Amino acid sequence: MEIWGKITAREAFFPGRIYSIFPAVVFWCLWLNHSFCQEINSYRTIGSGNFDNIAIWEIFDGVFWTAASAKPNFLNDIYIDQTRKVTLTGNEAVKSLYINAETGAGEKLNLNGFNLDVYGSLRAFSGAAPGAPSGSWNSQNWIGNSVASSITFRGTSRVIVPKNAWSGFTTQSRYSVIFEPEDGHTLTIEEPLKAVRFTIRSGTLLQKLDVSVNPNFCASLTFNTETTFYPTGPFGEFIIEPNGTLISECNQNIIARSISGSVSASLVDLQPGAELILLGTSPQIEAANLQLDGKVSFRKNSGIQNFLTQAYPSSEVPLTFHDLEIQGTQNVTIPAALSVSGDISQTGSGQFQFQNSHLTLLGHEDQLISGFSLNTQDLTVDKSDGKVLLAQNLNVRRNLTMVDGKLDFQDNTLTINTSNSGTLNYLGGSWESLSSFTYANVPAIFDASNATFPFGDRYHGGIRKVQLLGTNSGGDLTIDYTEYYGADYAPNFNDLDDTPILYRLYSYFNFSGLNPSTNPVELRISADKLIVDEPEDLRLVCTGYAAPGLHVESSDHVNLWAIRSLIFDDLPGNNFTVGSFRPLSILPLTWLSISAIRDNGFPQISWSLASEKNLKNFEIYRSLDTTKTWEKIGETLSQGDSEVPTDYHYTDENRFPSTAVYYQIKALDEIENWSWSSVVRLAGESPTIPTRPTIYPNPHISGEIGIILPSDFLGERIEISVIDAKGNLIAGFLNDERTLSEYLEKLSAGVYILRITHKSSVVQMRWIKL
């Protein structure tokens, strides 16, 4: 009953369309000129049997049907007639597949656990082969017999399910559909298609919307509705693998189990590197589980476009995404709550409307917000790793909550609470490369939660937290952070209590915009990542002169506050920064590069400095695991003070031929202050290409894991299964060494079997994790 509404609508609104000429077409093809209705070398069934049994086939020579002398292949159309059933006994290929669709036709093609490649189209017909196109018959279970049975559409761009030539009535279709055209090519469906699983493995699948009927009709992707054979409720998986794309013109019923019964699919899995492009006005996906780890793009260029939603009670509300993009000209309104773990971009002229939304940025990888200034009602940043890069200014109209993670403003600005109904809630994280911050409509009382402003120090590392504590008179607080590299070791001024200041950072903060007030305020700036002997050594000073107010001694060994007690009217017009009456260490040192290579099998570490001053020596550290447990392995003396670049080299006497090794350099000056280089990774050497698959290192202790494949495996589709000691399948991968390595590195110690499937061969390897 899935398409009855479509048929009724077409007959009611288009009485002069194809339906009026249909009898003439049938008459011409079936009676007058049947030789023109199928291609030369097309096959049709004359009996039931196995696909490779030539006795069940006839072949068309252009005039007559004659006995076949070979089974069909990817160059031949095949017609499976009424009362006939074809069974696969191995993987096969055809051009187009035509199946008789008359009522009671029953199962016509038993895939029998194998795959049928289709290089043309999938069509239904009525009458004797080649018959007439038909998609309206209520015939069930045309194709079977399990999820392991599959039809794979290959080849180049074309329509694979033509209009009026297939039926969503195939209620009991027990097979999987795979879309795997050549890269850069598009397969198009114009009628509903039903299976037990769909997979877009490569290329693009275009899902058409029939606008010639009212209401418009979607070529829905739906799933088997047998409840005696499969579970009741949500069922069926739709998977878009990396490099695969689904473009949908539809609004409702893009993906579901049953349209007429409003039953959801079980899973829609948009994998990393895959893309879903939505062209409909109000696109809806009906699935109980959504894994949207790829990119969801909106590409409508007329009318309006709404955000992706659902309508069925059993469907998951799509509120967690990886990448989001607007490619079209229409604005898209974001729902009240949305979580994003990847990029948000506008490449079209349309805009994301976040003004009434609470956006949460989360995950473990870098995120880029580009093409627009983000203007959201509420923003929560909760990233345990990675950072958010903002290509333009950020405005949070109400609440900004910093749980963890970095916002990299790339010298843009941040404004919060323009609605006068929100606040800052700081728990952790930092603001990197932020030139200016405005806190509109400040709360009356500043405390550690609503008035801690975590400016990242781009030159010296760490977080230069600014904290205000006290009761203010309102206004819009603006903090400008001016950053310079290095520090002044001879400030030549004393604090107001005559304590000589021996050190101050060149970078400084300016405050403005608060209403005048003589209320007391405590100003704090943190010395994170600076070398501090004791927190009481710190002083809050200005650039070349003492700060107003009174020094407050700090005892906080974690935040390392430089603290000043003053009044709010002391804030404007002064440049506040971290200072000390002891010489803190910011080494006058600029790391240019660090690298590692293998020289005759031995790791050689090289590094270079832009200049040197008062350096004593360098210590070389090594780590063999991703947790970076460092071991000092050697040291080398400095070449002395220099205003020009200097180069250094060190050779590790241990080879570690098959294990990834990490190195880092520590520079020390004459008074034991130090500066660390960045970390460099040296990959393990690849073994020679074997005659059978090889995994290394084996046994494995730490580091990345690689698989070396024989030359005849390269360029082919490889499936890798991981099996534990009890024989349980615990993971599977497709030609993805990096993902496999990341998974295996996290496994607990034990013995595992890696099964590699290549074409029709299977190879098993024993692998030990220590």
mmCIF file of N, CA and C in Angstrom, residues 479-569:
data_model
loop_
_atom_site.group_PDB
_atom_site.id
_atom_site.type_symbol
_atom_site.label_atom_id
_atom_site.label_comp_id
_atom_site.label_asym_id
_atom_site.label_seq_id
_atom_site.Cartn_x
_atom_site.Cartn_y
_atom_site.Cartn_z
ATOM 1 N N ILE A 479 37.459 44.059 27.506
ATOM 2 C CA ILE A 479 38.848 43.742 27.841
ATOM 3 C C ILE A 479 39.603 43.561 26.533
ATOM 4 N N ASP A 480 40.622 44.366 26.311
ATOM 5 C CA ASP A 480 41.495 44.246 25.143
ATOM 6 C C ASP A 480 42.817 43.638 25.592
ATOM 7 N N TYR A 481 43.237 42.605 24.880
ATOM 8 C CA TYR A 481 44.471 41.902 25.226
ATOM 9 C C TYR A 481 45.487 42.164 24.126
ATOM 10 N N THR A 482 46.557 42.848 24.471
ATOM 11 C CA THR A 482 47.623 43.144 23.522
ATOM 12 C C THR A 482 48.793 42.223 23.817
ATOM 13 N N GLU A 483 49.185 41.403 22.839
ATOM 14 C CA GLU A 483 50.205 40.384 23.075
ATOM 15 C C GLU A 483 51.509 40.723 22.352
ATOM 16 N N TYR A 484 52.596 40.574 23.084
ATOM 17 C CA TYR A 484 53.950 40.694 22.539
ATOM 18 C C TYR A 484 54.763 39.521 23.062
ATOM 19 N N TYR A 485 55.726 39.120 22.281
ATOM 20 C CA TYR A 485 56.582 38.020 22.721
ATOM 21 C C TYR A 485 57.574 38.517 23.779
ATOM 22 N N GLY A 486 57.843 37.669 24.769
ATOM 23 C CA GLY A 486 58.930 37.911 25.703
ATOM 24 C C GLY A 486 58.548 38.726 26.918
ATOM 25 N N ALA A 487 59.578 39.125 27.641
ATOM 26 C CA ALA A 487 59.398 39.816 28.911
ATOM 27 C C ALA A 487 60.498 40.835 29.111
ATOM 28 N N ASP A 488 60.217 41.811 29.971
ATOM 29 C CA ASP A 488 61.179 42.851 30.324
ATOM 30 C C ASP A 488 61.868 42.417 31.620
ATOM 31 N N TYR A 489 63.180 42.127 31.535
ATOM 32 C CA TYR A 489 63.940 41.697 32.708
ATOM 33 C C TYR A 489 64.574 42.875 33.450
ATOM 34 N N ALA A 490 64.378 44.101 32.962
ATOM 35 C CA ALA A 490 64.900 45.294 33.639
ATOM 36 C C ALA A 490 63.847 46.395 33.606
ATOM 37 N N PRO A 491 62.730 46.213 34.293
ATOM 38 C CA PRO A 491 61.647 47.203 34.237
ATOM 39 C C PRO A 491 62.030 48.561 34.817
ATOM 40 N N ASN A 492 62.972 48.551 35.797
ATOM 41 C CA ASN A 492 63.466 49.797 36.382
ATOM 42 C C ASN A 492 62.364 50.604 37.071
ATOM 43 N N PHE A 493 61.496 49.947 37.820
ATOM 44 C CA PHE A 493 60.549 50.662 38.673
ATOM 45 C C PHE A 493 60.236 49.804 39.890
ATOM 46 N N ASN A 494 59.754 50.462 40.922
ATOM 47 C CA ASN A 494 59.372 49.784 42.153
ATOM 48 C C ASN A 494 57.856 49.762 42.279
ATOM 49 N N ASP A 495 57.351 48.789 43.038
ATOM 50 C CA ASP A 495 55.934 48.766 43.370
ATOM 51 C C ASP A 495 55.655 49.894 44.355
ATOM 52 N N LEU A 496 54.385 50.138 44.623
ATOM 53 C CA LEU A 496 54.012 51.244 45.513
ATOM 54 C C LEU A 496 54.525 51.051 46.922
ATOM 55 N N ASP A 497 54.868 49.817 47.315
ATOM 56 C CA ASP A 497 55.451 49.564 48.623
ATOM 57 C C ASP A 497 56.976 49.525 48.559
ATOM 58 N N ASP A 498 57.555 50.083 47.454
ATOM 59 C CA ASP A 498 58.998 50.183 47.230
ATOM 60 C C ASP A 498 59.678 48.849 46.932
ATOM 61 N N THR A 499 58.900 47.817 46.685
ATOM 62 C CA THR A 499 59.502 46.548 46.276
ATOM 63 C C THR A 499 59.982 46.665 44.832
ATOM 64 N N PRO A 500 61.275 46.397 44.559
ATOM 65 C CA PRO A 500 61.758 46.491 43.174
ATOM 66 C C PRO A 500 61.142 45.404 42.286
ATOM 67 N N ILE A 501 60.647 45.795 41.124
ATOM 68 C CA ILE A 501 60.081 44.853 40.153
ATOM 69 C C ILE A 501 61.199 44.444 39.198
ATOM 70 N N LEU A 502 61.490 43.139 39.163
ATOM 71 C CA LEU A 502 62.600 42.621 38.373
ATOM 72 C C LEU A 502 62.146 41.955 37.065
ATOM 73 N N TYR A 503 60.861 41.919 36.850
ATOM 74 C CA TYR A 503 60.354 41.148 35.699
ATOM 75 C C TYR A 503 58.921 41.579 35.413
ATOM 76 N N ARG A 504 58.548 41.663 34.122
ATOM 77 C CA ARG A 504 57.144 41.818 33.735
ATOM 78 C C ARG A 504 56.979 41.323 32.307
ATOM 79 N N LEU A 505 55.817 40.757 32.029
ATOM 80 C CA LEU A 505 55.510 40.364 30.657
ATOM 81 C C LEU A 505 55.284 41.605 29.803
ATOM 82 N N TYR A 506 55.639 41.493 28.519
ATOM 83 C CA TYR A 506 55.346 42.599 27.595
ATOM 84 C C TYR A 506 53.848 42.686 27.274
ATOM 85 N N SER A 507 53.173 41.545 27.243
ATOM 86 C CA SER A 507 51.733 41.541 26.943
ATOM 87 C C SER A 507 50.957 42.180 28.090
ATOM 88 N N TYR A 508 49.799 42.785 27.775
ATOM 89 C CA TYR A 508 49.045 43.473 28.824
ATOM 90 C C TYR A 508 47.555 43.517 28.484
ATOM 91 N N PHE A 509 46.731 43.861 29.522
ATOM 92 C CA PHE A 509 45.284 43.946 29.418
ATOM 93 C C PHE A 509 44.819 45.376 29.674
ATOM 94 N N ASN A 510 43.807 45.814 28.892
ATOM 95 C CA ASN A 510 43.114 47.083 29.114
ATOM 96 C C ASN A 510 41.660 46.811 29.442
ATOM 97 N N PHE A 511 41.081 47.618 30.357
ATOM 98 C CA PHE A 511 39.686 47.474 30.757
ATOM 99 C C PHE A 511 38.947 48.777 30.476
ATOM 100 N N SER A 512 37.718 48.666 29.967
ATOM 101 C CA SER A 512 36.908 49.862 29.710
ATOM 102 C C SER A 512 35.443 49.476 29.682
ATOM 103 N N GLY A 513 34.571 50.518 29.752
ATOM 104 C CA GLY A 513 33.145 50.311 29.541
ATOM 105 C C GLY A 513 32.296 50.161 30.781
ATOM 106 N N LEU A 514 32.910 49.917 31.960
ATOM 107 C CA LEU A 514 32.105 49.804 33.172
ATOM 108 C C LEU A 514 31.681 51.184 33.648
ATOM 109 N N ASN A 515 30.523 51.237 34.270
ATOM 110 C CA ASN A 515 30.077 52.506 34.840
ATOM 111 C C ASN A 515 31.015 52.929 35.975
ATOM 112 N N PRO A 516 31.213 54.241 36.157
ATOM 113 C CA PRO A 516 32.106 54.712 37.223
ATOM 114 C C PRO A 516 31.688 54.155 38.578
ATOM 115 N N SER A 517 32.688 53.750 39.391
ATOM 116 C CA SER A 517 32.399 53.181 40.701
ATOM 117 C C SER A 517 33.646 53.215 41.560
ATOM 118 N N THR A 518 33.471 53.565 42.828
ATOM 119 C CA THR A 518 34.568 53.507 43.798
ATOM 120 C C THR A 518 34.495 52.235 44.634
ATOM 121 N N ASN A 519 33.650 51.290 44.209
ATOM 122 C CA ASN A 519 33.572 50.021 44.926
ATOM 123 C C ASN A 519 34.876 49.259 44.799
ATOM 124 N N PRO A 520 35.256 48.517 45.835
ATOM 125 C CA PRO A 520 36.487 47.730 45.750
ATOM 126 C C PRO A 520 36.341 46.566 44.781
ATOM 127 N N VAL A 521 37.435 46.209 44.158
ATOM 128 C CA VAL A 521 37.482 45.064 43.244
ATOM 129 C C VAL A 521 38.843 44.405 43.380
ATOM 130 N N GLU A 522 38.849 43.105 43.322
ATOM 131 C CA GLU A 522 40.113 42.368 43.317
ATOM 132 C C GLU A 522 40.373 41.884 41.895
ATOM 133 N N LEU A 523 41.491 42.307 41.325
ATOM 134 C CA LEU A 523 41.892 41.933 39.973
ATOM 135 C C LEU A 523 42.977 40.877 40.068
ATOM 136 N N ARG A 524 42.793 39.794 39.324
ATOM 137 C CA ARG A 524 43.770 38.702 39.310
ATOM 138 C C ARG A 524 44.150 38.384 37.873
ATOM 139 N N ILE A 525 45.429 38.101 37.654
ATOM 140 C CA ILE A 525 45.916 37.596 36.368
ATOM 141 C C ILE A 525 46.827 36.422 36.666
ATOM 142 N N SER A 526 46.618 35.299 35.954
ATOM 143 C CA SER A 526 47.368 34.078 36.267
ATOM 144 C C SER A 526 48.695 34.026 35.525
ATOM 145 N N ALA A 527 49.656 33.338 36.164
ATOM 146 C CA ALA A 527 51.002 33.164 35.597
ATOM 147 C C ALA A 527 51.189 31.735 35.106
ATOM 148 N N ASP A 528 50.131 31.114 34.611
ATOM 149 C CA ASP A 528 50.175 29.733 34.119
ATOM 150 C C ASP A 528 51.268 29.549 33.070
ATOM 151 N N LYS A 529 52.037 28.484 33.210
ATOM 152 C CA LYS A 529 53.117 28.086 32.301
ATOM 153 C C LYS A 529 54.350 29.007 32.363
ATOM 154 N N LEU A 530 54.354 29.971 33.261
ATOM 155 C CA LEU A 530 55.577 30.718 33.534
ATOM 156 C C LEU A 530 56.324 30.002 34.663
ATOM 157 N N ILE A 531 57.623 30.174 34.728
ATOM 158 C CA ILE A 531 58.405 29.517 35.765
ATOM 159 C C ILE A 531 58.314 30.350 37.041
ATOM 160 N N VAL A 532 57.616 29.819 38.025
ATOM 161 C CA VAL A 532 57.377 30.537 39.274
ATOM 162 C C VAL A 532 57.890 29.678 40.428
ATOM 163 N N ASP A 533 58.845 30.229 41.218
ATOM 164 C CA ASP A 533 59.331 29.484 42.384
ATOM 165 C C ASP A 533 58.247 29.363 43.440
ATOM 166 N N GLU A 534 57.648 30.481 43.804
ATOM 167 C CA GLU A 534 56.579 30.508 44.788
ATOM 168 C C GLU A 534 55.543 31.528 44.338
ATOM 169 N N PRO A 535 54.235 31.251 44.537
ATOM 170 C CA PRO A 535 53.207 32.206 44.084
ATOM 171 C C PRO A 535 53.316 33.568 44.770
ATOM 172 N N GLU A 536 53.887 33.620 46.004
ATOM 173 C CA GLU A 536 54.004 34.910 46.671
ATOM 174 C C GLU A 536 55.020 35.835 46.010
ATOM 175 N N ASP A 537 55.829 35.300 45.060
ATOM 176 C CA ASP A 537 56.772 36.148 44.338
ATOM 177 C C ASP A 537 56.077 37.023 43.294
ATOM 178 N N LEU A 538 54.851 36.679 42.930
ATOM 179 C CA LEU A 538 54.167 37.351 41.829
ATOM 180 C C LEU A 538 53.631 38.721 42.253
ATOM 181 N N ARG A 539 53.637 39.618 41.290
ATOM 182 C CA ARG A 539 53.051 40.948 41.490
ATOM 183 C C ARG A 539 52.243 41.307 40.255
ATOM 184 N N LEU A 540 51.102 41.975 40.468
ATOM 185 C CA LEU A 540 50.358 42.517 39.340
ATOM 186 C C LEU A 540 50.827 43.952 39.140
ATOM 187 N N VAL A 541 51.363 44.237 37.951
ATOM 188 C CA VAL A 541 51.975 45.529 37.665
ATOM 189 C C VAL A 541 51.402 46.085 36.366
ATOM 190 N N CYS A 542 51.859 47.277 36.001
ATOM 191 C CA CYS A 542 51.531 47.852 34.704
ATOM 192 C C CYS A 542 52.789 47.888 33.845
ATOM 193 N N THR A 543 52.651 48.342 32.623
ATOM 194 C CA THR A 543 53.764 48.297 31.675
ATOM 195 C C THR A 543 54.719 49.462 31.917
ATOM 196 N N GLY A 544 55.676 49.255 32.836
ATOM 197 C CA GLY A 544 56.685 50.267 33.112
ATOM 198 C C GLY A 544 56.394 51.101 34.332
ATOM 199 N N TYR A 545 55.344 50.785 35.045
ATOM 200 C CA TYR A 545 55.015 51.538 36.246
ATOM 201 C C TYR A 545 54.165 50.660 37.165
ATOM 202 N N ALA A 546 54.101 51.060 38.436
ATOM 203 C CA ALA A 546 53.357 50.282 39.422
ATOM 204 C C ALA A 546 51.868 50.382 39.156
ATOM 205 N N ALA A 547 51.167 49.284 39.427
ATOM 206 C CA ALA A 547 49.716 49.279 39.283
ATOM 207 C C ALA A 547 49.084 50.020 40.444
ATOM 208 N N PRO A 548 47.925 50.645 40.210
ATOM 209 C CA PRO A 548 47.219 51.278 41.331
ATOM 210 C C PRO A 548 46.747 50.226 42.326
ATOM 211 N N GLY A 549 46.429 50.681 43.530
ATOM 212 C CA GLY A 549 45.914 49.775 44.539
ATOM 213 C C GLY A 549 47.005 49.123 45.349
ATOM 214 N N LEU A 550 46.650 48.029 46.027
ATOM 215 C CA LEU A 550 47.555 47.358 46.953
ATOM 216 C C LEU A 550 47.828 45.926 46.497
ATOM 217 N N HIS A 551 49.077 45.499 46.679
ATOM 218 C CA HIS A 551 49.455 44.132 46.363
ATOM 219 C C HIS A 551 48.813 43.158 47.356
ATOM 220 N N VAL A 552 48.295 42.022 46.818
ATOM 221 C CA VAL A 552 47.758 40.946 47.642
ATOM 222 C C VAL A 552 48.586 39.703 47.380
ATOM 223 N N GLU A 553 49.176 39.163 48.424
ATOM 224 C CA GLU A 553 50.042 38.001 48.257
ATOM 225 C C GLU A 553 49.221 36.762 47.953
ATOM 226 N N SER A 554 49.680 35.981 46.996
ATOM 227 C CA SER A 554 48.976 34.776 46.573
ATOM 228 C C SER A 554 49.619 33.540 47.178
ATOM 229 N N SER A 555 48.795 32.559 47.478
ATOM 230 C CA SER A 555 49.290 31.255 47.942
ATOM 231 C C SER A 555 48.778 30.122 47.064
ATOM 232 N N ASP A 556 48.192 30.462 45.914
ATOM 233 C CA ASP A 556 47.573 29.481 45.014
ATOM 234 C C ASP A 556 48.639 28.913 44.076
ATOM 235 N N HIS A 557 49.059 27.665 44.331
ATOM 236 C CA HIS A 557 50.087 27.035 43.507
ATOM 237 C C HIS A 557 49.532 26.489 42.195
ATOM 238 N N VAL A 558 48.213 26.472 42.026
ATOM 239 C CA VAL A 558 47.594 25.957 40.799
ATOM 240 C C VAL A 558 47.395 27.073 39.787
ATOM 241 N N ASN A 559 46.664 28.103 40.156
ATOM 242 C CA ASN A 559 46.384 29.205 39.232
ATOM 243 C C ASN A 559 47.519 30.211 39.143
ATOM 244 N N LEU A 560 48.379 30.299 40.220
ATOM 245 C CA LEU A 560 49.504 31.235 40.236
ATOM 246 C C LEU A 560 49.020 32.659 39.941
ATOM 247 N N TRP A 561 48.164 33.163 40.835
ATOM 248 C CA TRP A 561 47.587 34.486 40.624
ATOM 249 C C TRP A 561 48.566 35.593 40.996
ATOM 250 N N ALA A 562 48.612 36.619 40.166
ATOM 251 C CA ALA A 562 49.142 37.925 40.563
ATOM 252 C C ALA A 562 47.921 38.766 40.900
ATOM 253 N N ILE A 563 47.832 39.290 42.158
ATOM 254 C CA ILE A 563 46.581 39.845 42.666
ATOM 255 C C ILE A 563 46.779 41.300 43.088
ATOM 256 N N ARG A 564 45.756 42.107 42.774
ATOM 257 C CA ARG A 564 45.767 43.516 43.177
ATOM 258 C C ARG A 564 44.401 43.889 43.732
ATOM 259 N N SER A 565 44.407 44.617 44.868
ATOM 260 C CA SER A 565 43.185 45.157 45.435
ATOM 261 C C SER A 565 43.092 46.625 45.050
ATOM 262 N N LEU A 566 42.034 47.002 44.323
ATOM 263 C CA LEU A 566 41.867 48.380 43.872
ATOM 264 C C LEU A 566 40.381 48.699 43.792
ATOM 265 N N ILE A 567 40.026 49.804 43.159
ATOM 266 C CA ILE A 567 38.616 50.135 42.948
ATOM 267 C C ILE A 567 38.327 50.074 41.449
ATOM 268 N N PHE A 568 37.053 49.970 41.103
ATOM 269 C CA PHE A 568 36.689 49.823 39.693
ATOM 270 C C PHE A 568 37.166 51.013 38.857
ATOM 271 N N ASP A 569 37.199 52.212 39.448
ATOM 272 C CA ASP A 569 37.655 53.379 38.685
ATOM 273 C C ASP A 569 39.139 53.322 38.363
#
